[in-house]
Each structure stands twice: as C-alpha cells, then as structure tokens.
Amino acid sequence: MREDALGYGKPLPRPADETDEAWIAVIRKMDETYAELLTQQVAVEQKNEELEEAQTFIAGLMASMTDILIACDLSGRIEQVNLAAERAFGRSPGDLARLPLEELLAEESPAHFRHLREAVERRARISDRELVFRTPEGSFPVSANGAVRFDSRGRSVGLVLVCRPIGELRKAYRDLEAAHEGLKEAQQQLVHSEKMASLGRLVAGVAHELNNPISFVYGNAHTLRRYSGRLTAYVDAVERGANTATLARLREELKIQHTLANMEGTLDGMLEGAERVRDVVADLRRFSSDRREAREVFDLAVLARSALDWVAKARAPEIETFVDVPEGLAAVGHPGHVHQVLMNLVQNAVDAMEDRPVRRLEITGRSGDEVVLMLRDTGSGIDPEIAARIFDPFFTTKPIGKGTGLGLSISYRIVQEHGGTLEASNHPEGGAVMTLRLPAAREG
Ligand SMILES: Nc1ncnc2c1ncn2[C@@H]1O[C@H](COP(=O)(O)OP(=O)(O)O)[C@@H](O)[C@H]1O
Ligand SMILES: [Mg+2]
C-alpha cells in the first residue's frame, strides 16, 4: 500500500495523558489531509495526461492540414501557425511567433490585416477573401476563411485564419472559362451555319420563283423585237411610197395582221411577268424584314404554298406535293418568321425523304378558334427514342454540314412567341406529321 511505503499509518506509542490525545487528533488530521492530497495528485496527473493527449491530437490535426492556419491576436500579432504555414513562409514557429501578420502580406494583397479586423468588428465571418502572402518563392495568393477567437469568458481575443492556395483554383477556373468560350464559339458557328442554310434556302427558293416570270418577260421581249422589226419594215415601205400590191404582199410576208393581233397579248404577258417579279420581291422583303413589332394579319395558306414552292419545288422538284388548305387561314404576327418556320418544316420533310422510294409531302389545314396546318411526309418518321429531343437546340441526326439542329428549336420559339404550338408525331402509315397551331385572327 502507498501509505505504508511513505511511512504513514504506522502504530504510534500510546499517549500517557490528554496531551497525547491532542497529538493523536492532529496526526489523524494530517493523515487525512495527506490522503486527500494524494487523491488530488492522482487526479491532476490523469488530467495532465488527457491534456497532453488532446494537445498531441490538435498538433497532429494542425500538422496534417494542407491549408495554412494562422492564429493571431487582435493587434495582428501571430500567436500560432501550423506546419503548412512554416513551410509556405520558410520560417520556424519561433520566427513567426509575435510577428505582425501584416509583415507576411505582400503589397499587392487585395485585403490587409485592417480589412480582416474590420470584418471581425462587424462580427462577420471572413469567407473567401483573397490575400497575397510574401514568401521566399515570391507572391503566394490564397483564399482566406476566418473567424474570431474567443477566450473562456466569451471575449474576442484574436483571429483564426485558414488559407487555401488559389493557384490551383485559378487554373481550374481558367480552364473552365476556356472550355466555355470554346463551346460558345462552336455554338455561334452553328447558329451562323443555320443562318447561312436558311439564307441559302431562301435564295434558292427566290431564284426558282423569279426564274419563271423572268424567262417569260425575256421570251416576250424577243417576240416584241421580232414584231417591231416587221412593223418597221412595213412602215419603211409605206414611207417609200410602195404601191398597193407591194404593200399587200409585204403585209402577207411580214404577218402584219398576226403581229398586230398578238402585240397586246405579248405586252400583257410581259407585264404579268414583271408583276410576278415585283410580288416575289415584295414577299421577300416582307419575309426577311426583322421588325419584331410589326404584327399583321396574314394568311397561313399563302405562306405554306410559298414555303412549298421555295423549298420543295425549287430544290427537290421530284417530290410529289399535295396541298389541301382552305384560303383564309388568318393568323396574326410576323409573317416572315412564320414563313421561316414553314420553310424549316418543309426542308426537314425533304431531308427525311431523301432515300425514300415514295416521296410525297402533304399539307392540310383547317380553321376554327385556331388555325391548324399539318405537314405529313413519307420519310423515315421520328424514332421514339429521339422524339423528346428534336426541339432541343443543336440536336441533329444529320451529318456535319447538313444539319445544325437549330431549325426546330428556332421554329418552336417563333411559334411560341405567336401564342401557338408546334408538335411532332408519326403517322400510323409511316412518315412524320408536324402540326402547327396558331390562334386565329379575330375579325375587326
Ligand atoms: N420530318 C421529319 N422526319 C423525320 N425526322 C425529323 C423530321 N423533322 C425533324 N426531324 C428530326 O429532328 C432533328 C432536328 O431537326 P432540326 O432542328 O430541324 O435540325 P436539323 O434539320 O438541322 O437536323 C433532325 O435531325 C431529325 O432527326
Ligand atoms: Mg432542319
């Protein structure tokens, strides 16, 4: 027993009188006190051990942190740092202790100790503040997070900062930004190609539309020139004073009667051709103007016929087309944009029927509270697996250079802006059916 080892608790000589008894009491008291001290000493030793363990644990934690940890007092003097900080600053903990934090910060640091202090005074957490430290290797940018440190009575006594190097983060951001830029550029290129494709379609359609009336005008102009030659020859003969018999022969030879009879018709034909050219140009103006505010009532049937003429007939004349649309499918909005939608739909149908034995495009329509136009083709139809994605921007199943995947997404948006809907489905007998619905224009 411990008490024995220390020599306490041995029997004492018997006291002879009361004084002895008093002694005994004192000694017992001392005995008790010693015993108490001993228990306390054991408890203290145990506490010490626990404290040491906790300290080792905390030191281990701090040493294993890759982020820099700095604890300083309210005046900015460093009190403690971790291993990562010692490494970053190339100094020992002794060197760093009591050093003002400000001395570790580089001139160009966006935040300085006073900024951190202000944040602390406002009782705000410091989060993601950029600091630039001065290290033997040069400037060392970090992102700092921090909090106030309190003492056991709850008074603020300092600041703890955890700083993460942002070189890596910055690089990751830069890479991300570069990738984003690349993507944006690629998208812009696709948007550009879709615009060029639309323009190409428009130009081809218009060229086809203009071709007929222009050759009409051209042919009639040739006829007129021939007529004018004959008439001039006849008038010359009259002026020369040719006799009646000669003039009669000339009239026969130069087909003067026939010429005069046909003049009117030829001129009418020319005029008609010129008017057609004028109309096509007017259409083109109307369809290509981009004035969004210009809302007008237009006939969906007229637009559908024009889209069919400009796209299908011009580019794929072998396609059989069938239109059953009542006149007067009046809708309101921007006819140029709706014309673009119809051209996109016709072009998709033409593309889908490319290798098909039967190529037939049917446009039917009806009116009521809304005007409805349906385009049915005999193409491949829309695979149910991709049906949900065909209206997505940049979704295409066509090879590069042929499809941009923007046609339907742009069309969808235009139709939506007009308060209508655009739907895709498959016909039970094969081929796709695109259904365009627009609110009917109210009269008056
Ligand atoms: N009439 C159709 N028949 C079959 N598939 C179609 C039809 N219209 C559109 N699609 C599908 O929808 C996709 C997207 O069309 P779109 O947005 O016009 O882009 P793109 O024509 O440039 O591919 C097409 O690639 C095609 O797979
Ligand atoms: Mg398309």
XYZ file of C-alpha atoms and ligand atoms in Angstrom:
472
model
C 0.000 0.000 0.000
C 1.153 3.509 -0.857
C 0.589 4.823 2.673
C 2.965 2.191 4.036
C 5.608 2.980 1.500
C 5.602 6.584 2.585
C 5.718 5.560 6.266
C 2.305 6.776 7.278
C -0.202 4.715 9.206
C 2.453 3.082 11.466
C 1.265 2.467 15.030
C 2.230 5.307 17.394
C 3.322 4.893 21.036
C 0.379 5.096 23.374
C -0.089 8.620 24.841
C 0.105 8.927 28.606
C -2.310 11.847 29.048
C -4.626 14.275 27.273
C -1.789 15.970 25.501
C -1.202 12.694 23.809
C -4.791 12.599 22.717
C -4.495 16.054 21.192
C -1.423 14.894 19.325
C -3.240 11.922 18.067
C -6.037 14.121 16.730
C -3.536 16.373 14.958
C -1.759 13.418 13.458
C -5.016 11.889 12.259
C -5.957 15.204 10.673
C -2.584 15.313 8.950
C -3.091 11.761 7.823
C -6.421 12.656 6.258
C -5.008 15.762 4.581
C -2.148 13.753 3.102
C -4.546 11.130 1.830
C -6.647 13.874 0.201
C -3.562 15.449 -1.377
C -2.614 12.102 -2.792
C -6.012 11.583 -4.436
C -5.818 15.076 -5.876
C -2.326 14.435 -7.209
C -3.566 11.308 -8.979
C -6.463 13.255 -10.486
C -4.112 16.038 -11.639
C -1.787 13.525 -13.216
C -4.711 11.982 -15.038
C -5.918 15.417 -16.262
C -2.392 16.202 -17.429
C -2.266 13.038 -19.399
C -5.619 13.854 -21.027
C -4.437 17.362 -21.787
C -1.281 16.082 -23.376
C -3.286 13.683 -25.465
C -5.602 16.482 -26.591
C -2.631 18.660 -27.411
C -0.986 15.912 -29.421
C -4.270 15.354 -31.204
C -4.647 19.056 -32.052
C -0.996 19.357 -33.058
C -1.450 16.287 -35.277
C -4.538 17.832 -36.857
C -2.796 21.127 -37.470
C 0.268 19.442 -38.889
C -1.781 17.320 -41.246
C -3.659 20.325 -42.653
C -2.542 21.342 -46.120
C -4.232 24.719 -45.708
C -2.251 27.389 -43.906
C -3.524 28.090 -40.394
C -2.615 31.285 -38.572
C -3.887 32.378 -35.170
C -3.170 35.959 -34.200
C -4.260 38.385 -31.511
C -6.467 41.404 -32.100
C -3.484 43.589 -32.970
C -2.473 41.136 -35.660
C 0.467 39.549 -33.892
C 0.885 35.926 -34.753
C 0.352 33.520 -31.868
C 0.424 30.167 -33.535
C 0.832 28.678 -37.001
C 0.690 25.164 -38.421
C 3.239 23.167 -40.375
C 1.814 24.263 -43.738
C 2.432 27.886 -42.746
C 6.008 27.164 -41.617
C 6.643 25.510 -44.981
C 4.995 28.253 -47.026
C 6.900 31.052 -45.268
C 10.110 29.035 -44.882
C 10.344 30.021 -41.197
C 10.285 28.227 -37.876
C 7.350 28.655 -35.456
C 9.705 30.653 -33.215
C 10.440 33.060 -36.070
C 6.800 33.516 -36.830
C 5.567 33.958 -33.266
C 4.800 37.571 -32.303
C 5.407 38.703 -35.922
C 2.717 41.129 -37.173
C 0.580 39.355 -39.790
C 0.848 42.468 -41.916
C 4.537 41.736 -42.446
C 3.688 38.477 -44.173
C 1.303 40.123 -46.617
C 2.500 41.383 -49.991
C 1.938 44.975 -51.109
C -0.443 43.890 -53.826
C -2.625 41.849 -51.480
C -6.274 42.805 -52.103
C -7.007 42.539 -48.379
C -4.799 43.583 -45.437
C -4.999 42.981 -41.722
C -7.131 46.067 -41.146
C -9.733 44.675 -43.564
C -9.819 41.413 -41.651
C -10.035 43.304 -38.383
C -12.964 45.347 -39.697
C -14.755 42.180 -40.664
C -14.158 40.837 -37.179
C -15.528 44.021 -35.596
C -18.644 43.721 -37.691
C -18.822 40.183 -36.309
C -18.844 38.962 -39.900
C -17.164 35.742 -40.895
C -14.272 36.123 -43.253
C -15.027 33.966 -46.227
C -13.177 33.609 -49.487
C -11.158 36.803 -49.034
C -8.228 36.920 -51.366
C -4.894 37.564 -49.630
C -1.447 37.583 -51.163
C 1.383 36.464 -48.876
C 5.039 37.225 -49.373
C 7.083 34.024 -49.323
C 10.691 33.192 -50.248
C 9.300 31.810 -53.528
C 7.512 35.076 -54.316
C 3.857 36.116 -54.180
C 1.542 33.461 -52.839
C -2.171 34.140 -53.414
C -4.586 32.397 -51.089
C -8.278 32.363 -50.400
C -8.782 33.027 -46.684
C -11.595 31.968 -44.397
C -11.557 33.122 -40.837
C -13.360 33.574 -37.574
C -12.982 35.405 -34.292
C -11.323 33.540 -31.446
C -12.925 33.919 -28.004
C -11.479 33.292 -24.572
C -13.188 31.207 -21.890
C -15.205 34.226 -20.805
C -16.531 34.850 -24.290
C -14.400 37.915 -25.063
C -12.910 38.171 -28.530
C -9.176 37.812 -28.251
C -7.999 37.179 -31.746
C -8.490 35.840 -35.189
C -8.002 32.432 -36.772
C -7.343 32.281 -40.495
C -7.392 29.224 -42.733
C -5.844 29.996 -46.085
C -6.008 27.859 -49.229
C -3.607 28.451 -52.122
C -5.610 29.606 -55.127
C -3.076 28.930 -57.831
C -4.745 25.597 -58.490
C -8.245 27.001 -58.208
C -7.384 29.802 -60.582
C -6.027 27.362 -63.123
C -9.156 25.247 -62.877
C -11.288 28.373 -63.382
C -9.218 29.455 -66.344
C -9.533 26.010 -67.944
C -13.257 26.052 -67.335
C -13.566 29.500 -68.827
C -11.546 28.484 -71.883
C -13.752 25.419 -72.368
C -16.840 27.599 -72.010
C -15.506 30.079 -74.555
C -14.759 27.246 -76.965
C -18.269 25.920 -76.565
C -19.788 29.350 -77.088
C -17.728 29.797 -80.234
C -18.804 26.421 -81.571
C -22.436 27.292 -80.857
C -22.081 30.630 -82.572
C -20.619 28.883 -85.574
C -23.586 26.536 -85.670
C -26.029 29.422 -85.344
C -24.161 31.075 -88.179
C -24.366 27.930 -90.334
C -28.087 27.654 -89.665
C -28.497 31.277 -90.731
C -26.484 30.614 -93.861
C -28.523 27.475 -94.571
C -31.772 29.427 -94.147
C -30.430 32.147 -96.378
C -29.331 29.563 -98.943
C -32.796 28.031 -98.888
C -34.360 31.449 -99.294
C -32.062 32.428 -102.133
C -32.582 29.124 -103.954
C -36.334 29.431 -103.494
C -36.438 33.020 -104.654
C -34.170 32.280 -107.626
C -36.513 29.495 -108.635
C -39.552 31.722 -108.192
C -38.017 34.538 -110.198
C -36.785 32.268 -112.958
C -40.208 31.623 -114.474
C -41.517 35.165 -114.743
C -38.141 36.460 -115.870
C -37.923 33.946 -118.712
C -41.483 34.876 -119.547
C -40.548 38.559 -119.803
C -37.426 37.641 -121.697
C -39.246 35.461 -124.241
C -41.927 38.068 -124.817
C -39.321 40.809 -125.234
C -37.746 38.724 -128.012
C -41.108 38.324 -129.697
C -41.718 42.054 -129.439
C -38.346 42.766 -131.007
C -39.287 40.497 -133.915
C -42.650 42.261 -134.197
C -41.029 45.661 -134.092
C -38.643 44.608 -136.936
C -41.586 43.556 -139.090
C -43.580 46.706 -138.379
C -40.560 48.932 -139.047
C -40.021 47.194 -142.405
C -43.671 47.726 -143.309
C -43.713 51.411 -142.224
C -40.481 51.954 -144.231
C -42.225 50.561 -147.334
C -45.205 52.865 -146.730
C -42.876 55.864 -146.385
C -41.024 54.906 -149.567
C -44.429 55.164 -151.339
C -44.707 51.465 -152.260
C -47.772 50.635 -154.353
C -50.819 48.859 -153.006
C -49.859 45.455 -154.471
C -46.379 45.586 -152.865
C -47.840 46.647 -149.532
C -50.377 43.802 -149.688
C -47.563 41.305 -150.387
C -45.456 42.767 -147.593
C -48.394 42.570 -145.178
C -48.645 38.901 -146.037
C -44.893 38.240 -145.794
C -44.384 40.175 -142.586
C -47.530 38.673 -140.995
C -48.609 42.204 -140.072
C -52.146 41.148 -139.191
C -50.932 38.396 -136.905
C -48.323 40.691 -135.349
C -50.830 43.408 -134.541
C -53.254 40.875 -133.107
C -50.605 39.362 -130.847
C -48.987 42.589 -129.670
C -51.448 43.182 -126.883
C -51.149 39.652 -125.551
C -47.360 39.745 -125.658
C -47.313 43.041 -123.779
C -49.788 41.667 -121.253
C -47.555 38.645 -120.771
C -44.555 40.830 -120.160
C -46.476 42.929 -117.718
C -47.696 39.834 -115.907
C -44.159 38.502 -115.636
C -42.903 41.830 -114.338
C -45.723 41.942 -111.798
C -44.872 38.441 -110.625
C -41.265 39.513 -110.160
C -42.459 42.537 -108.227
C -44.643 40.322 -105.990
C -41.842 37.882 -105.276
C -39.558 40.743 -104.328
C -42.300 42.215 -102.135
C -42.744 38.801 -100.451
C -39.027 38.561 -99.958
C -38.988 41.996 -98.342
C -41.855 41.064 -96.090
C -40.441 37.672 -95.151
C -36.958 38.882 -94.496
C -37.758 42.051 -92.568
C -36.865 41.596 -88.931
C -39.111 44.199 -87.387
C -40.454 42.301 -84.415
C -43.010 44.906 -83.529
C -44.626 44.694 -86.967
C -47.630 42.487 -86.269
C -50.057 41.948 -89.072
C -52.783 39.595 -90.136
C -51.568 37.055 -92.640
C -52.883 34.003 -94.443
C -51.163 30.834 -93.300
C -52.214 29.078 -96.527
C -50.341 31.613 -98.647
C -47.208 31.186 -96.536
C -47.476 27.391 -96.743
C -47.730 27.448 -100.540
C -44.817 29.825 -100.821
C -42.657 27.696 -98.475
C -43.520 24.629 -100.522
C -42.657 26.443 -103.781
C -39.466 27.942 -102.465
C -38.098 24.855 -100.786
C -39.597 21.664 -102.121
C -40.335 22.619 -105.712
C -37.138 24.585 -106.147
C -34.771 22.106 -104.573
C -36.463 18.763 -104.911
C -38.857 19.046 -107.868
C -39.251 15.245 -107.993
C -41.182 15.314 -104.705
C -44.882 14.936 -105.141
C -46.699 17.717 -103.296
C -50.306 17.898 -102.323
C -51.947 20.911 -100.700
C -55.432 20.907 -99.261
C -55.691 24.114 -97.319
C -58.721 26.406 -97.298
C -57.995 30.030 -98.143
C -58.329 32.447 -95.288
C -56.332 30.710 -92.544
C -55.866 34.103 -90.937
C -53.384 34.403 -88.077
C -51.665 37.400 -86.506
C -47.984 38.058 -86.046
C -44.878 38.289 -88.098
C -45.460 36.525 -91.445
C -41.734 36.497 -92.218
C -40.976 34.471 -89.116
C -43.838 32.038 -89.645
C -42.686 31.650 -93.260
C -39.265 30.686 -91.884
C -40.925 28.050 -89.652
C -42.741 26.562 -92.647
C -39.582 26.567 -94.741
C -37.779 24.714 -91.928
C -40.562 22.129 -91.703
C -40.630 21.596 -95.465
C -36.843 21.307 -95.550
C -36.896 18.683 -92.764
C -39.518 16.711 -94.669
C -37.442 16.897 -97.862
C -34.361 15.717 -95.902
C -36.278 12.851 -94.277
C -37.494 11.575 -97.652
C -34.109 11.712 -99.326
C -33.634 7.968 -99.892
C -37.273 7.001 -99.926
C -38.921 5.296 -102.875
C -42.166 7.227 -102.387
C -41.686 10.915 -101.764
C -44.832 12.788 -101.049
C -45.415 15.885 -98.963
C -48.960 16.649 -97.958
C -50.058 19.916 -96.399
C -53.544 20.072 -94.981
C -55.188 22.750 -92.907
C -58.322 23.815 -91.130
C -59.586 26.824 -89.262
C -61.751 27.492 -86.236
C -60.750 29.070 -82.950
C -57.273 28.280 -84.096
C -55.712 27.754 -87.472
C -54.065 24.386 -87.910
C -51.579 23.303 -90.522
C -50.327 19.722 -90.827
C -47.331 18.645 -92.853
C -47.150 14.945 -93.480
C -44.219 13.345 -95.254
C -43.357 9.820 -96.341
C -39.907 9.946 -94.751
C -38.313 7.817 -92.083
C -40.594 9.128 -89.329
C -39.247 10.195 -85.961
C -37.603 7.497 -83.873
C -39.426 7.409 -80.480
C -36.012 7.370 -78.804
C -35.185 10.848 -80.046
C -38.703 12.287 -80.135
C -38.218 14.132 -76.852
C -35.075 15.831 -78.088
C -35.798 17.016 -81.622
C -36.816 20.500 -80.450
C -33.613 20.899 -78.405
C -31.152 23.407 -79.765
C -28.267 21.735 -81.602
C -29.924 18.326 -81.666
C -29.475 16.803 -85.083
C -29.210 13.344 -86.619
C -27.819 14.775 -89.849
C -24.156 14.759 -90.824
C -21.988 17.815 -90.211
C -22.584 20.413 -92.867
C -26.117 19.222 -93.470
C -27.834 19.778 -90.165
C -27.245 22.279 -87.382
C -30.040 21.099 -85.129
C -31.387 24.632 -84.832
C -34.273 24.555 -87.285
C -36.869 23.069 -84.974
C -35.696 24.868 -81.863
C -35.910 28.246 -83.619
C -39.261 27.284 -85.131
C -40.598 26.214 -81.743
C -39.620 29.557 -80.247
C -41.205 31.529 -83.083
C -44.459 29.572 -82.799
C -44.456 30.049 -79.035
C -43.992 33.795 -79.485
C -47.093 33.730 -81.655
C -49.090 32.022 -78.908
C -49.223 28.750 -80.816
C -47.830 25.222 -80.589
C -45.691 23.002 -82.769
C -45.903 19.222 -82.359
C -44.232 16.263 -83.953
C -45.750 12.819 -84.298
C -45.631 9.812 -86.577
C -48.341 8.799 -88.996
C -49.682 5.247 -88.465
C -48.780 4.502 -92.090
C -45.246 5.841 -91.679
C -43.612 9.227 -92.037
C -43.707 12.209 -89.745
C -46.560 14.634 -89.147
C -45.720 18.126 -87.940
C -48.688 20.048 -86.579
C -48.607 23.814 -86.327
C -51.391 25.594 -84.442
C -51.818 29.347 -84.190
C -54.610 31.382 -82.623
C -56.987 32.523 -85.375
C -57.026 36.255 -86.115
C -60.207 37.869 -84.787
C -62.045 39.992 -87.275
C -62.197 43.724 -86.664
N -39.984 15.386 -90.869
C -39.065 14.720 -90.138
N -38.917 13.387 -90.246
C -38.002 12.720 -89.508
N -37.181 13.306 -88.626
C -37.266 14.639 -88.460
C -38.210 15.420 -89.195
N -38.073 16.708 -88.824
C -37.087 16.730 -87.901
N -36.596 15.500 -87.693
C -35.516 15.130 -86.735
O -35.286 16.226 -85.864
C -33.919 16.622 -85.896
C -33.800 18.097 -85.616
O -34.344 18.866 -86.665
P -33.870 20.371 -86.841
O -33.995 21.064 -85.525
O -34.597 20.966 -87.992
O -32.335 20.257 -87.143
P -31.600 19.717 -88.453
O -32.598 19.717 -89.569
O -30.506 20.712 -88.682
O -31.098 18.357 -88.101
C -33.439 16.195 -87.263
O -32.042 15.999 -87.291
C -34.211 14.884 -87.463
O -33.567 13.825 -86.809
Mg -33.925 21.310 -90.014
